Coordinates of C-alpha atoms and ligand atoms in Angstrom, one line a residue:
M25 CA -21.3 -48.0 -25.4
P26 CA -24.7 -47.0 -24.3
R27 CA -25.8 -46.3 -20.4
M28 CA -28.5 -47.4 -19.0
K29 CA -30.7 -49.0 -16.2
A30 CA -29.8 -53.1 -16.1
I31 CA -33.7 -53.5 -16.4
A32 CA -33.9 -51.2 -19.5
A33 CA -30.9 -54.5 -20.7
A34 CA -33.4 -56.9 -19.8
V35 CA -36.0 -55.6 -21.9
Q36 CA -34.1 -55.2 -25.0
I37 CA -33.1 -58.6 -24.2
L38 CA -35.6 -60.3 -24.0
Q39 CA -37.7 -58.7 -27.1
R40 CA -33.9 -60.0 -29.1
E41 CA -35.0 -63.7 -27.4
G42 CA -38.6 -63.3 -29.9
V43 CA -40.3 -61.9 -26.5
R44 CA -43.4 -60.1 -27.6
H45 CA -46.6 -60.6 -25.1
A46 CA -45.9 -61.0 -21.1
F47 CA -48.2 -61.6 -18.5
G48 CA -48.3 -60.8 -15.1
V49 CA -49.5 -58.9 -11.6
P50 CA -47.0 -55.5 -11.3
G51 CA -46.0 -54.3 -7.7
A52 CA -43.2 -52.1 -6.1
A53 CA -40.9 -54.4 -6.9
I54 CA -40.8 -55.0 -10.1
N55 CA -41.4 -51.5 -11.1
P56 CA -38.8 -50.5 -12.6
F57 CA -39.3 -53.6 -15.0
Y58 CA -42.4 -51.7 -16.0
A59 CA -41.4 -48.9 -16.5
A60 CA -38.9 -50.2 -19.6
L61 CA -41.6 -52.1 -21.0
R62 CA -43.6 -49.4 -21.5
E63 CA -40.3 -47.5 -22.7
H64 CA -39.6 -49.8 -25.0
G65 CA -42.6 -50.6 -25.7
T66 CA -43.3 -53.1 -28.4
I67 CA -43.7 -56.1 -25.6
D68 CA -47.4 -56.6 -24.9
H69 CA -49.1 -57.2 -21.1
V70 CA -51.8 -59.5 -20.3
L71 CA -52.9 -58.0 -16.7
A72 CA -53.6 -61.3 -14.7
R73 CA -55.8 -61.0 -12.0
H74 CA -53.9 -63.8 -10.5
V75 CA -50.2 -64.0 -9.8
E76 CA -50.5 -67.7 -10.4
A77 CA -52.6 -67.2 -13.8
A78 CA -49.8 -65.5 -14.8
A79 CA -48.2 -68.5 -14.9
H80 CA -50.4 -70.9 -16.2
M81 CA -50.4 -68.4 -19.2
A82 CA -46.9 -67.9 -20.2
E83 CA -47.4 -72.0 -20.5
G84 CA -50.5 -72.1 -22.8
Y85 CA -48.9 -69.2 -24.7
T86 CA -44.9 -71.6 -25.1
R87 CA -47.5 -74.7 -26.2
T88 CA -49.0 -72.7 -29.2
R89 CA -46.8 -72.3 -31.2
A90 CA -43.0 -73.7 -31.9
G91 CA -40.4 -71.7 -30.7
N92 CA -42.8 -69.4 -28.3
I93 CA -41.4 -68.8 -24.7
G94 CA -43.7 -67.6 -22.3
V95 CA -42.7 -64.4 -19.8
C96 CA -44.5 -64.3 -16.5
V97 CA -44.1 -61.2 -13.9
G98 CA -44.8 -60.5 -10.4
T99 CA -43.2 -58.6 -7.7
S100 CA -41.3 -59.5 -4.5
G101 CA -42.9 -61.8 -2.3
P102 CA -46.5 -63.8 -2.8
A103 CA -45.6 -62.9 -6.6
G104 CA -43.5 -64.7 -6.4
T105 CA -44.4 -67.9 -4.6
D106 CA -47.7 -68.2 -5.8
M107 CA -46.8 -68.5 -9.4
I108 CA -44.6 -71.6 -7.8
T109 CA -47.1 -73.8 -8.9
G110 CA -46.8 -72.5 -12.1
L111 CA -43.3 -73.5 -12.3
Y112 CA -43.6 -76.6 -11.0
S113 CA -46.2 -77.1 -14.0
A114 CA -43.8 -76.2 -16.8
M115 CA -41.0 -78.0 -15.1
A116 CA -43.3 -81.5 -14.9
D117 CA -44.3 -81.2 -18.9
S118 CA -40.5 -79.6 -20.2
I119 CA -42.1 -76.5 -21.1
P120 CA -39.9 -73.7 -21.2
I121 CA -41.2 -70.0 -19.4
L122 CA -39.6 -67.5 -17.8
C123 CA -40.9 -66.2 -14.7
L124 CA -39.3 -62.9 -13.7
T125 CA -39.7 -61.7 -9.9
G126 CA -39.1 -58.3 -8.2
Q127 CA -37.3 -58.3 -5.2
A128 CA -36.0 -56.2 -1.7
P129 CA -32.9 -54.3 -2.4
T130 CA -30.2 -56.6 -2.1
A131 CA -29.1 -54.5 1.3
R132 CA -32.4 -55.4 3.0
L133 CA -32.1 -58.6 1.8
H134 CA -31.7 -60.0 5.0
K135 CA -33.3 -57.8 7.2
E136 CA -36.5 -59.0 6.7
D137 CA -38.0 -56.8 4.5
F138 CA -41.6 -56.1 3.2
Q139 CA -42.3 -58.5 0.9
A140 CA -38.4 -60.3 0.6
V141 CA -38.5 -63.8 0.4
D142 CA -35.8 -66.4 -1.0
I143 CA -37.7 -67.0 -4.3
A144 CA -34.4 -68.6 -6.1
A145 CA -34.5 -70.7 -2.6
I146 CA -37.9 -71.4 -3.3
A147 CA -37.9 -72.4 -6.4
G148 CA -34.7 -74.0 -7.0
P149 CA -36.3 -77.6 -7.2
V150 CA -39.4 -76.7 -10.3
T151 CA -36.7 -74.4 -12.7
K152 CA -34.4 -75.1 -14.9
L153 CA -31.9 -72.2 -12.6
A154 CA -33.5 -70.0 -10.1
T155 CA -31.1 -67.0 -9.4
T156 CA -31.5 -64.1 -7.7
V157 CA -29.4 -61.2 -9.9
L158 CA -26.6 -59.2 -7.5
E159 CA -24.4 -57.6 -9.1
P160 CA -26.2 -54.7 -11.8
A161 CA -23.5 -55.8 -14.6
Q162 CA -24.8 -59.3 -14.7
V163 CA -28.2 -59.1 -15.7
P164 CA -27.4 -59.8 -19.3
G165 CA -26.0 -62.4 -19.1
A166 CA -28.7 -63.8 -16.3
F167 CA -31.1 -63.3 -18.8
Q168 CA -29.1 -64.3 -21.3
Q169 CA -28.1 -68.0 -19.7
A170 CA -31.0 -68.5 -19.0
F171 CA -32.6 -68.1 -22.5
H172 CA -29.7 -70.6 -23.4
L173 CA -30.9 -72.9 -20.2
M174 CA -35.1 -72.6 -21.6
R175 CA -34.1 -73.7 -25.2
S176 CA -31.1 -76.1 -24.8
G177 CA -31.7 -80.0 -24.0
R178 CA -34.9 -81.2 -22.1
P179 CA -36.6 -77.5 -22.3
G180 CA -38.1 -76.1 -19.0
P181 CA -38.8 -73.3 -16.9
V182 CA -36.1 -69.8 -15.0
L183 CA -36.5 -67.9 -12.8
I184 CA -35.3 -64.2 -12.5
D185 CA -35.6 -62.4 -9.3
L186 CA -34.3 -59.0 -9.7
P187 CA -33.5 -56.6 -6.6
F188 CA -34.6 -52.9 -6.8
D189 CA -32.0 -51.9 -6.6
V190 CA -30.2 -54.2 -8.9
Q191 CA -32.9 -53.2 -11.5
M192 CA -32.1 -49.7 -11.2
T193 CA -28.5 -49.5 -11.7
E194 CA -26.5 -48.0 -15.2
I195 CA -24.2 -50.6 -16.9
A196 CA -22.8 -50.3 -20.1
F197 CA -25.2 -52.7 -22.3
D198 CA -25.2 -52.8 -26.9
I199 CA -27.8 -54.5 -28.1
D200 CA -25.8 -54.9 -31.1
A201 CA -23.3 -56.5 -29.4
Y202 CA -25.8 -59.6 -27.6
E203 CA -26.1 -62.5 -29.8
P204 CA -28.0 -65.4 -28.1
L205 CA -25.7 -68.3 -26.9
P206 CA -25.9 -71.6 -29.5
V207 CA -28.4 -74.1 -28.7
H208 CA -27.2 -77.3 -27.2
K209 CA -29.5 -80.6 -28.5
P210 CA -27.7 -83.9 -28.1
A211 CA -27.7 -86.3 -31.2
A212 CA -28.7 -89.0 -32.2
S213 CA -25.6 -90.9 -34.3
R214 CA -26.1 -93.2 -36.9
A215 CA -24.8 -96.3 -35.1
Q216 CA -26.8 -95.8 -32.8
I217 CA -29.8 -95.3 -35.0
D218 CA -29.5 -98.8 -37.2
K219 CA -29.5 -100.6 -34.0
A220 CA -32.4 -99.8 -33.4
M221 CA -33.6 -100.3 -37.2
D222 CA -32.5 -104.0 -36.5
M223 CA -34.4 -104.4 -33.6
L224 CA -37.5 -102.6 -35.1
A225 CA -36.8 -105.0 -37.8
A226 CA -36.3 -108.0 -36.1
A227 CA -39.8 -107.7 -33.9
E228 CA -43.2 -109.3 -35.2
R229 CA -45.1 -106.7 -33.6
P230 CA -44.1 -103.0 -33.0
L231 CA -45.2 -100.2 -31.9
I232 CA -44.1 -96.2 -31.7
V233 CA -44.7 -95.0 -28.6
A234 CA -44.7 -91.0 -29.7
G235 CA -44.4 -89.2 -26.1
G236 CA -44.4 -84.1 -25.9
G237 CA -40.6 -84.2 -27.0
I238 CA -41.7 -84.9 -30.9
V239 CA -44.3 -81.6 -29.8
N240 CA -41.0 -79.6 -28.6
A241 CA -38.9 -80.4 -31.1
D242 CA -42.0 -79.8 -33.7
A243 CA -40.9 -82.8 -35.0
A244 CA -44.4 -84.4 -36.1
D245 CA -44.1 -84.7 -39.4
L246 CA -41.4 -86.5 -39.1
L247 CA -42.5 -88.6 -36.8
V248 CA -45.4 -89.9 -39.3
E249 CA -43.0 -89.9 -41.9
L250 CA -41.5 -92.5 -39.9
A251 CA -44.8 -94.5 -38.9
E252 CA -45.5 -95.1 -42.6
L253 CA -41.7 -95.7 -43.8
L254 CA -42.2 -98.7 -41.5
D255 CA -45.8 -98.9 -41.8
V256 CA -45.8 -99.2 -38.1
P257 CA -48.7 -98.1 -35.4
V258 CA -48.0 -95.1 -33.2
I259 CA -49.3 -94.4 -29.6
P260 CA -49.1 -91.7 -28.6
T261 CA -49.2 -90.2 -25.3
L262 CA -50.8 -87.5 -23.4
M263 CA -48.7 -85.0 -24.3
G264 CA -47.7 -85.8 -27.7
W265 CA -51.5 -86.6 -28.8
G266 CA -51.8 -84.6 -32.1
V267 CA -48.5 -85.7 -33.7
I268 CA -50.3 -88.5 -35.9
P269 CA -53.2 -87.5 -36.2
D270 CA -56.8 -89.5 -34.6
D271 CA -57.8 -90.5 -37.7
H272 CA -54.8 -91.5 -39.3
R273 CA -54.8 -95.4 -40.3
L274 CA -51.4 -96.1 -38.4
M275 CA -52.9 -94.3 -35.0
A276 CA -53.5 -97.4 -32.3
G277 CA -55.0 -95.1 -29.9
M278 CA -53.6 -93.7 -26.4
A279 CA -52.2 -96.3 -23.6
G280 CA -52.8 -95.4 -19.9
L281 CA -55.0 -96.1 -17.0
Q282 CA -57.3 -93.0 -17.3
T283 CA -56.4 -90.7 -20.5
A284 CA -56.6 -94.1 -22.9
Q285 CA -58.9 -96.0 -25.3
R286 CA -59.4 -99.5 -24.8
Y287 CA -58.3 -100.4 -28.2
G288 CA -54.9 -98.5 -27.0
N289 CA -54.6 -100.8 -24.6
A290 CA -54.9 -103.8 -26.3
N291 CA -52.8 -102.5 -29.2
L292 CA -49.9 -102.1 -26.5
L293 CA -50.1 -105.1 -24.6
A294 CA -50.3 -107.2 -28.2
S295 CA -46.9 -105.7 -29.6
D296 CA -43.6 -106.9 -28.6
L297 CA -41.1 -104.4 -29.0
V298 CA -41.6 -100.4 -28.4
L299 CA -40.0 -97.6 -29.7
G300 CA -40.5 -94.9 -26.8
I301 CA -39.6 -91.3 -28.6
G302 CA -39.3 -88.3 -26.5
N303 CA -41.4 -89.9 -24.0
R304 CA -40.6 -90.5 -20.3
W305 CA -43.0 -93.6 -19.4
A306 CA -45.4 -91.5 -17.4
N307 CA -47.0 -94.2 -14.6
R308 CA -50.6 -93.0 -16.0
H309 CA -49.4 -93.8 -18.9
T310 CA -47.3 -97.1 -17.6
G311 CA -49.4 -98.3 -15.4
G312 CA -47.9 -101.3 -12.9
V313 CA -43.8 -102.1 -14.6
D314 CA -44.3 -105.3 -15.1
T315 CA -47.5 -105.6 -16.9
Y316 CA -46.4 -102.7 -19.2
T317 CA -42.6 -104.7 -19.8
R318 CA -43.6 -108.4 -19.7
G319 CA -42.8 -110.3 -23.3
R320 CA -41.0 -107.2 -24.9
R321 CA -38.7 -105.4 -25.6
F322 CA -37.9 -101.4 -25.5
I323 CA -36.2 -98.8 -27.7
H324 CA -36.1 -95.8 -25.1
V325 CA -35.1 -92.3 -27.3
D326 CA -34.6 -88.9 -24.8
I327 CA -33.0 -85.4 -25.0
E328 CA -32.0 -86.1 -20.9
P329 CA -29.6 -88.3 -20.6
T330 CA -30.8 -88.8 -16.6
Q331 CA -34.8 -90.2 -18.4
I332 CA -33.0 -93.4 -20.0
G333 CA -33.6 -96.1 -17.6
R334 CA -35.6 -93.5 -15.4
I335 CA -38.4 -96.0 -15.1
F336 CA -37.0 -99.3 -15.9
D337 CA -33.7 -100.7 -17.9
P338 CA -34.7 -100.4 -21.7
D339 CA -33.2 -102.9 -24.6
L340 CA -31.8 -99.1 -26.0
G341 CA -31.5 -96.0 -24.8
I342 CA -30.4 -93.3 -27.0
V343 CA -29.6 -89.7 -25.9
S344 CA -31.3 -87.4 -28.7
D345 CA -33.4 -84.6 -29.7
A346 CA -36.4 -86.1 -31.6
K347 CA -36.1 -84.4 -34.2
A348 CA -32.2 -85.2 -34.7
A349 CA -33.4 -89.1 -33.9
L350 CA -36.2 -89.4 -36.2
R351 CA -34.1 -87.3 -39.1
L352 CA -31.6 -89.7 -38.7
L353 CA -34.7 -92.9 -38.5
V354 CA -36.3 -91.5 -41.6
E355 CA -33.0 -91.8 -43.5
A356 CA -32.1 -95.0 -42.6
A357 CA -35.6 -96.4 -43.0
R358 CA -35.5 -95.0 -46.4
E359 CA -32.4 -96.7 -47.3
R360 CA -33.9 -99.8 -46.3
R361 CA -37.2 -99.7 -48.1
D362 CA -35.1 -98.7 -51.1
A363 CA -32.9 -102.1 -50.3
G364 CA -35.8 -104.0 -49.9
R365 CA -34.8 -105.4 -46.4
L366 CA -38.2 -103.5 -44.5
P367 CA -40.4 -106.0 -43.3
D368 CA -44.6 -106.1 -44.4
R369 CA -46.3 -105.0 -41.3
G370 CA -49.5 -105.4 -43.0
A371 CA -51.5 -108.5 -40.9
W372 CA -50.0 -106.7 -37.4
V373 CA -51.5 -102.9 -38.5
G374 CA -54.3 -104.6 -39.9
Q375 CA -54.8 -106.7 -35.8
C376 CA -54.6 -102.6 -34.4
A377 CA -56.9 -100.6 -37.0
E378 CA -59.2 -103.9 -36.3
R379 CA -58.9 -102.7 -32.8
K380 CA -59.6 -99.5 -33.0
R381 CA -62.6 -99.9 -35.0
T382 CA -64.3 -102.5 -32.9
M383 CA -63.0 -101.7 -29.3
L384 CA -65.4 -99.1 -28.2
R385 CA -66.7 -97.1 -25.4
R386 CA -69.9 -95.6 -25.6
T387 CA -71.4 -91.9 -26.1
H388 CA -74.2 -92.3 -26.8
F389 CA -76.7 -91.5 -24.0
D390 CA -79.9 -89.7 -24.3
D391 CA -80.1 -89.8 -20.3
I392 CA -81.2 -86.5 -18.1
P393 CA -79.2 -85.2 -16.2
I394 CA -77.2 -85.5 -19.0
K395 CA -74.1 -87.9 -18.7
P396 CA -70.6 -87.3 -19.3
Q397 CA -69.8 -89.2 -22.5
R398 CA -72.6 -88.0 -24.8
V399 CA -71.0 -83.8 -24.3
Y400 CA -67.5 -85.2 -25.6
E401 CA -69.4 -86.6 -28.5
E402 CA -71.4 -83.3 -29.2
M403 CA -67.9 -81.7 -29.2
N404 CA -66.8 -83.7 -31.9
R405 CA -69.4 -82.6 -33.9
A406 CA -69.3 -79.1 -33.0
F407 CA -65.6 -78.8 -33.7
G408 CA -63.8 -79.1 -36.4
K409 CA -60.3 -80.5 -37.1
D410 CA -57.6 -77.0 -36.3
T411 CA -60.0 -76.6 -32.8
R412 CA -57.0 -76.5 -29.9
Y413 CA -58.5 -77.7 -26.5
V414 CA -57.1 -77.1 -23.5
S415 CA -57.8 -79.2 -20.2
T416 CA -56.3 -80.1 -16.6
I417 CA -57.2 -83.1 -15.0
G418 CA -60.5 -84.2 -13.6
L419 CA -62.9 -86.6 -14.9
S420 CA -63.7 -83.8 -17.6
Q421 CA -60.2 -84.2 -18.6
I422 CA -60.1 -87.6 -18.6
A423 CA -63.2 -88.5 -20.8
G424 CA -61.9 -85.7 -22.4
G425 CA -58.7 -87.9 -23.5
Q426 CA -60.8 -90.9 -24.0
F427 CA -63.7 -89.3 -26.5
L428 CA -62.0 -86.0 -28.3
H429 CA -60.3 -86.1 -31.5
V430 CA -57.0 -84.2 -32.1
Y431 CA -55.7 -84.0 -35.1
R432 CA -52.5 -81.5 -35.1
P433 CA -49.4 -81.3 -32.6
R434 CA -50.1 -78.4 -29.6
H435 CA -54.1 -78.6 -30.5
W436 CA -54.1 -81.1 -27.4
I437 CA -52.8 -77.9 -24.3
N438 CA -52.6 -80.1 -21.0
A439 CA -50.8 -79.9 -17.8
G440 CA -50.3 -83.6 -17.8
Q441 CA -47.7 -84.5 -14.6
A442 CA -48.8 -82.0 -12.6
G443 CA -52.2 -81.3 -13.1
P444 CA -53.0 -78.3 -10.9
L445 CA -56.6 -77.4 -10.9
G446 CA -57.5 -73.9 -12.7
W447 CA -55.0 -74.3 -14.6
T448 CA -57.4 -74.4 -18.3
L449 CA -58.5 -71.2 -18.0
P450 CA -55.5 -68.8 -17.6
A451 CA -53.5 -71.4 -20.0
A452 CA -56.2 -71.1 -22.9
L453 CA -56.0 -67.5 -21.9
G454 CA -52.2 -67.9 -23.1
A455 CA -52.9 -69.9 -25.7
C456 CA -55.1 -67.6 -27.4
V457 CA -52.9 -65.1 -27.5
A458 CA -50.3 -67.1 -29.0
D459 CA -52.8 -67.5 -31.7
P460 CA -55.5 -65.2 -32.4
E461 CA -56.8 -67.2 -35.2
T462 CA -57.7 -71.4 -34.3
T463 CA -60.8 -71.7 -32.2
V464 CA -59.5 -72.3 -28.4
V465 CA -62.1 -75.0 -26.5
A466 CA -61.0 -75.6 -23.0
L467 CA -62.6 -78.3 -21.2
S468 CA -63.3 -77.9 -17.2
G469 CA -65.1 -79.6 -14.3
D470 CA -67.0 -77.0 -12.0
Y471 CA -64.2 -77.5 -9.6
D472 CA -61.4 -76.4 -12.1
F473 CA -63.1 -73.5 -13.7
Q474 CA -63.7 -72.2 -9.7
F475 CA -60.1 -72.1 -9.2
L476 CA -59.1 -69.3 -10.6
I477 CA -62.2 -68.1 -12.1
E478 CA -61.7 -64.5 -12.1
E479 CA -59.3 -64.7 -15.4
L480 CA -62.6 -64.6 -16.9
A481 CA -62.3 -61.4 -17.1
V482 CA -58.8 -60.8 -18.3
G483 CA -60.6 -62.9 -21.4
A484 CA -63.3 -60.3 -21.2
Q485 CA -60.5 -56.8 -20.8
F486 CA -58.4 -57.9 -23.4
N487 CA -60.6 -59.5 -25.7
L488 CA -59.3 -62.9 -25.7
P489 CA -62.8 -65.1 -27.6
Y490 CA -62.5 -68.6 -27.0
I491 CA -65.3 -71.5 -25.9
H492 CA -65.6 -72.6 -22.1
V493 CA -67.2 -75.4 -21.9
L494 CA -67.7 -76.6 -18.4
V495 CA -68.7 -79.9 -17.4
N496 CA -70.4 -79.5 -13.9
N497 CA -71.8 -82.4 -11.4
S498 CA -71.7 -79.9 -8.2
Y499 CA -68.9 -82.8 -7.5
L500 CA -65.0 -83.2 -7.1
G501 CA -66.2 -86.2 -9.3
L502 CA -62.6 -88.0 -10.0
I503 CA -62.5 -87.2 -5.7
R504 CA -65.4 -88.7 -5.2
Q505 CA -64.2 -91.2 -8.2
A506 CA -61.4 -92.1 -6.0
Q507 CA -62.7 -92.2 -2.2
R508 CA -65.0 -95.6 -3.5
A509 CA -62.2 -97.0 -2.4
F510 CA -62.4 -96.1 0.8
D511 CA -66.3 -95.8 1.0
I512 CA -66.9 -92.3 1.4
D513 CA -67.9 -89.5 0.0
Y514 CA -66.6 -86.9 2.5
C515 CA -65.5 -83.1 1.1
V516 CA -66.2 -83.2 -2.3
Q517 CA -69.5 -82.2 -2.4
L518 CA -70.1 -78.9 -4.1
S519 CA -73.9 -78.2 -3.5
F520 CA -76.2 -76.0 -2.1
D521 CA -79.2 -74.4 -2.1
N522 CA -77.9 -70.9 -4.2
V523 CA -80.2 -68.2 -1.6
N524 CA -80.2 -65.7 -5.3
S525 CA -80.2 -68.6 -8.0
P526 CA -83.0 -71.3 -6.7
E527 CA -83.1 -72.3 -11.1
V528 CA -79.5 -74.1 -10.3
G529 CA -81.5 -76.4 -8.6
G530 CA -78.5 -77.4 -6.0
Y531 CA -76.4 -77.7 -8.2
G532 CA -74.9 -74.3 -6.2
V533 CA -72.5 -72.3 -7.7
D534 CA -74.2 -69.7 -10.8
H535 CA -71.5 -69.7 -13.1
V536 CA -73.7 -68.7 -16.0
K537 CA -74.2 -65.2 -13.8
V538 CA -70.3 -65.5 -12.5
A539 CA -69.2 -65.3 -15.7
E540 CA -71.6 -62.7 -17.1
G541 CA -71.0 -60.5 -14.0
M542 CA -67.0 -60.8 -15.3
G543 CA -68.2 -58.8 -19.0
C544 CA -68.6 -62.4 -21.2
K545 CA -70.6 -64.5 -22.3
A546 CA -72.4 -67.9 -20.9
L547 CA -75.0 -70.8 -22.2
R548 CA -76.4 -73.3 -19.9
V549 CA -77.6 -76.5 -21.3
S550 CA -79.7 -79.6 -19.6
E551 CA -80.7 -81.4 -22.8
P552 CA -78.5 -83.9 -24.3
A553 CA -80.8 -82.4 -27.9
E554 CA -79.8 -78.8 -26.3
I555 CA -75.6 -79.4 -26.7
L556 CA -75.3 -79.2 -30.4
P557 CA -77.3 -76.0 -31.1
A558 CA -75.4 -73.7 -27.5
L559 CA -71.9 -74.7 -29.1
E560 CA -73.0 -73.4 -32.3
E561 CA -74.0 -70.6 -30.5
A562 CA -71.6 -70.5 -28.4
K563 CA -69.4 -69.9 -31.8
K564 CA -71.2 -67.2 -33.1
L565 CA -70.8 -65.5 -29.7
M566 CA -67.3 -65.5 -29.4
A567 CA -67.2 -64.0 -32.9
Q568 CA -69.7 -61.0 -32.2
H569 CA -68.5 -60.5 -28.7
R570 CA -65.0 -61.2 -28.7
V571 CA -64.9 -62.7 -25.0
P572 CA -65.0 -66.1 -23.4
V573 CA -68.0 -68.2 -23.8
V574 CA -68.9 -70.3 -21.1
V575 CA -70.5 -72.9 -22.1
E576 CA -72.3 -74.2 -19.1
I577 CA -74.0 -78.1 -19.5
I578 CA -76.0 -79.8 -16.4
L579 CA -74.5 -83.8 -15.8
E580 CA -75.8 -86.4 -13.7
R581 CA -73.6 -86.3 -10.4
V582 CA -72.4 -89.4 -10.2
T583 CA -71.0 -91.0 -13.5
N584 CA -68.0 -92.7 -12.9
I585 CA -65.3 -92.9 -15.7
S586 CA -63.3 -95.7 -16.8
M587 CA -59.9 -96.3 -15.0
G588 CA -57.4 -98.8 -13.6
T589 CA -54.7 -99.6 -11.9
E590 CA -52.9 -101.8 -14.4
I591 CA -53.4 -100.8 -18.3
D592 CA -54.7 -104.6 -18.3
N593 CA -57.4 -104.0 -15.7
I594 CA -59.1 -100.9 -16.3
V595 CA -62.7 -101.3 -15.5
E596 CA -65.5 -100.1 -17.6
F597 CA -68.4 -98.8 -15.6
E598 CA -71.2 -98.5 -18.8
E599 CA -72.1 -100.7 -21.1
L600 CA -69.7 -100.9 -23.8
A601 CA -70.3 -99.9 -27.9
A602 CA -71.9 -102.7 -29.6
R603 CA -73.2 -100.8 -32.5
G604 CA -72.4 -97.5 -34.4
E605 CA -75.3 -95.9 -33.4
D606 CA -73.4 -95.9 -29.6
A607 CA -70.1 -94.1 -30.4
P608 CA -71.5 -92.3 -33.7
T609 CA -68.2 -90.1 -33.5
A610 CA -65.9 -92.5 -33.0
I611 CA -63.1 -93.2 -35.4
G612 CA -63.9 -95.6 -38.2
A613 CA -67.6 -96.3 -35.7
L614 CA -69.5 -96.0 -38.8
D615 CA -68.2 -99.5 -40.1
L616 CA -69.0 -101.4 -36.8
E617 CA -72.0 -103.5 -38.1
Q618 CA -69.8 -105.1 -40.1
M619 CA -66.9 -105.8 -37.8
Q620 CA -65.6 -108.8 -36.5
F621 CA -65.0 -109.3 -33.1
L622 CA -61.5 -109.8 -31.4
D623 CA -61.5 -112.4 -29.0
Ligands
LIG727 C1 -54.2 -77.7 -7.2 C2 -54.8 -79.3 -7.0 N1 -55.7 -79.6 -5.9 C3 -56.1 -80.5 -6.0 C4 -56.3 -81.1 -6.8 C5 -56.7 -82.8 -6.3 N2 -58.0 -83.3 -7.5 C6 -57.7 -83.5 -9.0 S1 -59.0 -83.7 -9.6 C7 -59.9 -82.4 -8.3 C8 -61.4 -82.3 -8.8 C9 -61.4 -82.4 -10.1 O1 -63.0 -81.5 -10.1 P1 -63.6 -80.9 -10.9 O2 -62.7 -80.2 -11.7 O3 -65.0 -80.7 -11.0 O4 -63.8 -82.2 -12.1 P2 -64.6 -83.0 -12.2 O5 -63.9 -84.6 -11.6 O6 -65.9 -83.7 -12.0 O7 -64.8 -83.7 -13.8 C10 -59.0 -82.6 -7.7 C11 -59.4 -81.7 -5.9 C12 -55.6 -81.4 -7.7 N3 -55.4 -81.8 -8.6 N4 -54.9 -80.2 -7.8
LIG728 MG1 -67.1 -81.8 -11.1

């Protein structure tokens, strides 16, 4: 049996489990890992500028390609604590990432050693497993178990904490004798699926709510096949957005309090049965549970047993991986179709499509300063169906969710539950590493952008080109809007007179200068007619220089974006679209002139 340092065995296992990239920041306690990485030579490393960003890069990397597991690496003490937000975000959205931390030597763990902190205890609630490996010969088993856990059941992150001496100790290890552990995913039975099909058949106005579990299971094609076989409209959740293309005739919009369309909520409220697959009835999707559930029955399919009944008691709960359930649902649907037993859904599908054509918000404003709605209209014009969007939180992300279009799974990459400011930029870099061929467009408000702004230098250093649309209202816009309920506008202003850049006119930070200082390209736009040319120019600059390109769009300072606390009571702040030209890039809006308004 070959003998090697435990950390060398760990690096060989990473390779065997499919890891080709790592994101991190070295430090004394994790240097043995870096030495092993260098010696092994097949895993590329992206040096982050902040350790939190390394965790978000890993998450963007995982989300971009089925089967990917992003790895983030840091030293002991503050590096681990910096990555906690990334672990929380990954845990919340069921995204597997592997976080590796160095640790003080085992003999000194209780001596308040320099940068010794009990990171496994701190990370416990935000990981599927967080462990400090104390026996060198247990290192291979810890990694084997980590990959098994990250891939099994509801996916999620794992942290492995490696004391310095544990990394350095020689153990017997032969990679040829290593096998990844089998992955466990519960699967629906045919009896369960038949019950679901009976309930669907008995409904008059059924809908499918398609969650991120379908993306994780790489089962979007099956979802679309099922919807088409049954002729049932689909409401994707924010995490599932893209599993059915926005322009598919059965795509019925998103429902929810913020990232939703008017027609998505109206369609959900008109339904009498909802089949939820790989979703978790998130509160910004459901709003008040009474409003959401009243008058309709529910089937809930999820891979995680404790998710069934967590939010409300469904009429039928099935614990299953989304792909396994969808395979059987498609099989059962085909049989019923061939036997002529599928109900005709034409009228219901037509009603949903009509709402999608008519219940639109206005995007076409010519105002200067620019209204945010216009930005998304121009983005729809500039960016094709294969664009991969990355965003996190804020009015920018909410309006993006309302107005942008997504056509493919993994093309809307969003930290849905945790919403940690700063996530967008590093997650976009991780997406670029995972798939350099696809155009990545990040969307941030000014505050989100400033949170981890230093990561622009990583994009410049490692030639990770992408376009960052930065909508600048010089405000913590979402929080300013929320403070209306308190009748305050307090601690949410970002404006100041920049003594170096009077041309930014009181908007404070000169993002163009900062971006250029980081080695990136940047453009600033203040008029609606300039947006599209700037986005086109950004594409050219990105191709030419192979660095991130920031397009800063100066917005009006105060715009309230549609939202509410119940899905039947969303507050609209702008006038709605009345003619096709009010919302020229909405799906189906060209037909708007001939629309018959629904009451
Ligand atoms: C770490 C963290 N702190 C605070 C918040 C709360 N928060 C959500 S959005 C927001 C303001 C975002 O401002 P900006 O990025 O400029 O977007 P805008 O709403 O103005 O479009 C804040 C402070 C958060 N999500 N994450
Ligand atoms: Mg802002």
